[in-house]
Short mmCIF file of C-alpha atoms in Angstrom, two decimals:
data_model
loop_
_atom_site.label_atom_id
_atom_site.label_comp_id
_atom_site.label_asym_id
_atom_site.label_seq_id
_atom_site.Cartn_x
_atom_site.Cartn_y
_atom_site.Cartn_z
CA UNK A 19 -77.40 21.06 2.98
CA UNK A 20 -81.10 21.32 3.52
CA UNK A 21 -84.20 19.41 2.32
CA UNK A 22 -86.75 21.37 1.65
CA UNK A 23 -90.35 19.79 1.14
CA UNK A 24 -92.96 21.80 -0.37
CA UNK A 25 -95.78 20.41 1.14
CA UNK A 26 -95.06 22.05 4.31
CA UNK A 27 -92.66 24.70 3.18
CA UNK A 28 -92.00 27.53 0.95
CA UNK A 29 -89.40 27.41 -1.35
CA UNK A 30 -87.24 30.64 -1.16
CA UNK A 31 -86.35 30.93 -5.12
CA UNK A 32 -83.73 33.57 -3.76
CA UNK A 33 -81.78 31.14 -1.23
CA UNK A 34 -78.32 31.11 -2.28
CA UNK A 35 -77.41 27.71 -3.39
CA UNK A 36 -74.45 25.62 -5.14
CA UNK A 37 -76.59 23.18 -5.99
CA UNK A 38 -80.89 21.84 -5.95
CA UNK A 39 -81.17 18.23 -6.47
CA UNK A 40 -84.92 17.07 -6.78
CA UNK A 41 -86.67 14.14 -7.06
CA UNK A 42 -90.38 13.75 -7.71
CA UNK A 43 -93.24 10.80 -8.52
CA UNK A 44 -94.59 11.14 -11.66
CA UNK A 45 -98.20 13.11 -10.55
CA UNK A 46 -95.90 16.00 -8.91
CA UNK A 47 -93.06 15.89 -11.96
CA UNK A 48 -94.72 19.61 -13.80
CA UNK A 49 -94.35 21.13 -10.34
CA UNK A 50 -90.35 19.00 -9.97
CA UNK A 51 -90.08 20.45 -13.43
CA UNK A 52 -91.52 24.74 -12.61
CA UNK A 53 -89.27 24.21 -9.45
CA UNK A 54 -85.74 23.07 -11.14
CA UNK A 55 -86.72 25.97 -13.97
CA UNK A 56 -86.98 28.86 -11.54
CA UNK A 57 -84.02 27.80 -10.01
CA UNK A 58 -81.68 27.40 -14.07
CA UNK A 59 -83.23 31.21 -14.30
CA UNK A 60 -81.11 32.59 -11.71
CA UNK A 61 -78.20 30.34 -12.72
CA UNK A 62 -78.42 27.48 -10.13
CA UNK A 63 -77.63 24.14 -11.64
CA UNK A 64 -80.26 21.44 -11.16
CA UNK A 65 -80.38 17.30 -10.89
CA UNK A 66 -83.15 15.25 -10.82
CA UNK A 67 -83.64 12.04 -9.14
CA UNK A 68 -85.63 9.69 -8.57
CA UNK A 69 -87.95 6.72 -10.33
CA UNK A 70 -89.46 9.62 -12.88
CA UNK A 71 -86.43 11.36 -14.40
CA UNK A 72 -85.06 7.71 -14.45
CA UNK A 73 -87.70 6.68 -16.67
CA UNK A 74 -87.96 9.55 -18.70
CA UNK A 75 -84.45 11.24 -19.00
CA UNK A 76 -84.70 12.99 -22.08
CA UNK A 77 -88.16 14.82 -20.26
CA UNK A 78 -86.11 15.96 -17.53
CA UNK A 79 -83.07 16.93 -19.07
CA UNK A 80 -85.86 19.46 -20.68
CA UNK A 81 -86.51 21.21 -17.60
CA UNK A 82 -82.18 19.74 -15.17
CA UNK A 83 -78.61 19.85 -15.93
CA UNK A 84 -78.30 16.83 -15.40
CA UNK A 85 -80.43 13.43 -14.79
CA UNK A 86 -79.21 10.66 -12.04
CA UNK A 87 -80.51 7.22 -13.24
CA UNK A 88 -81.33 4.71 -11.40
CA UNK A 89 -79.36 4.18 -7.40
CA UNK A 90 -77.84 7.71 -7.10
CA UNK A 91 -75.36 6.37 -3.92
CA UNK A 92 -72.44 5.09 -6.24
CA UNK A 93 -72.05 8.57 -8.80
CA UNK A 94 -73.01 11.48 -6.18
CA UNK A 95 -69.65 11.60 -5.43
CA UNK A 96 -68.55 12.04 -9.14
CA UNK A 97 -71.57 14.37 -9.62
CA UNK A 98 -70.31 16.57 -7.37
CA UNK A 99 -66.47 16.46 -8.38
CA UNK A 100 -67.85 17.35 -12.25
CA UNK A 101 -70.07 20.23 -10.27
CA UNK A 102 -66.40 21.96 -8.74
CA UNK A 103 -65.22 21.49 -11.81
CA UNK A 104 -67.90 23.74 -13.92
CA UNK A 105 -68.14 19.85 -16.39
CA UNK A 106 -71.40 18.78 -15.19
CA UNK A 107 -72.58 15.54 -17.20
CA UNK A 108 -75.81 15.27 -18.87
CA UNK A 109 -76.77 11.60 -17.21
CA UNK A 110 -75.06 9.49 -15.15
CA UNK A 111 -76.15 6.07 -14.09
CA UNK A 112 -76.16 4.29 -10.83
CA UNK A 113 -75.76 1.31 -12.52
CA UNK A 114 -74.17 -0.43 -9.66
CA UNK A 115 -75.86 -3.24 -7.11
CA UNK A 116 -75.69 -1.28 -3.82
CA UNK A 117 -74.87 -2.92 -0.76
CA UNK A 118 -77.44 -1.05 1.74
CA UNK A 119 -75.20 -2.18 4.68
CA UNK A 120 -72.47 -0.16 3.16
CA UNK A 121 -74.69 2.64 3.07
CA UNK A 122 -74.52 5.74 5.37
CA UNK A 123 -77.26 6.47 8.11
CA UNK A 124 -79.73 8.76 7.00
CA UNK A 125 -78.97 12.45 7.88
CA UNK A 126 -82.36 13.13 9.58
CA UNK A 127 -80.93 15.76 11.38
CA UNK A 128 -81.54 17.44 7.83
CA UNK A 129 -85.57 16.73 8.20
CA UNK A 130 -87.68 19.85 9.94
CA UNK A 131 -88.44 17.85 13.51
CA UNK A 132 -92.01 19.74 13.38
CA UNK A 133 -93.14 18.24 10.04
CA UNK A 134 -91.49 14.87 10.57
CA UNK A 135 -90.61 13.26 14.07
CA UNK A 136 -91.19 11.04 15.92
CA UNK A 137 -89.77 9.81 12.52
CA UNK A 138 -90.65 6.10 11.93
CA UNK A 139 -89.23 5.55 8.88
CA UNK A 140 -88.09 2.18 7.29
CA UNK A 141 -86.51 1.30 4.20
CA UNK A 142 -86.85 -2.48 3.75
CA UNK A 143 -85.53 -3.59 0.45
CA UNK A 144 -84.83 -1.92 -3.05
CA UNK A 145 -86.38 -3.79 -6.09
CA UNK A 146 -87.88 -7.13 -6.44
CA UNK A 147 -86.55 -10.30 -5.18
CA UNK A 148 -88.58 -12.30 -8.69
CA UNK A 149 -88.85 -11.07 -12.44
CA UNK A 150 -91.93 -9.17 -12.89
CA UNK A 151 -93.40 -8.26 -16.21
CA UNK A 152 -96.57 -6.21 -14.88
CA UNK A 153 -95.41 -3.73 -12.62
CA UNK A 154 -95.00 -0.11 -14.32
CA UNK A 155 -91.70 0.83 -13.26
CA UNK A 156 -90.17 -2.94 -14.69
CA UNK A 157 -87.34 -1.14 -17.17
CA UNK A 158 -86.36 0.95 -13.87
CA UNK A 159 -83.57 -1.53 -12.42
CA UNK A 160 -81.48 -3.95 -14.71
CA UNK A 161 -81.34 -6.13 -11.39
CA UNK A 162 -83.77 -8.72 -10.76
CA UNK A 163 -82.97 -9.04 -7.41
CA UNK A 164 -83.47 -6.74 -3.83
CA UNK A 165 -81.36 -5.43 -1.46
CA UNK A 166 -81.21 -5.78 1.99
CA UNK A 167 -79.91 -3.92 4.73
CA UNK A 168 -78.14 -6.00 7.48
#
């Protein structure tokens, strides 16, 4: 497993990998699609998640093999099993509530120390405590509550 952040390092399209996972915010989605297209040309399956792909899964599916809509933690094991069987679905929907206390600690060992350390990031919430009608990502989740990790 490896994390590559194109903001800091060049992508090695020739690297032998089993799967490429991409997340991208909308402003950089066109570049994410170029990356996905390049790996797929080489026969490497690509999955995309995040807010952009969750809001526009049909657009993303023009460039990737599978899209994770919503929270990935609950569906990622199924996606990997399906990949190993050669039967990856086009869309995986992470619709169940994920208790942040049940999540494993982030794999910070996968981050390149010269780019990210000292790391001072903290995820404090996911979602919104009240119903919101004017936020662009309103339809991202059916949940109307935030989640907190204890």
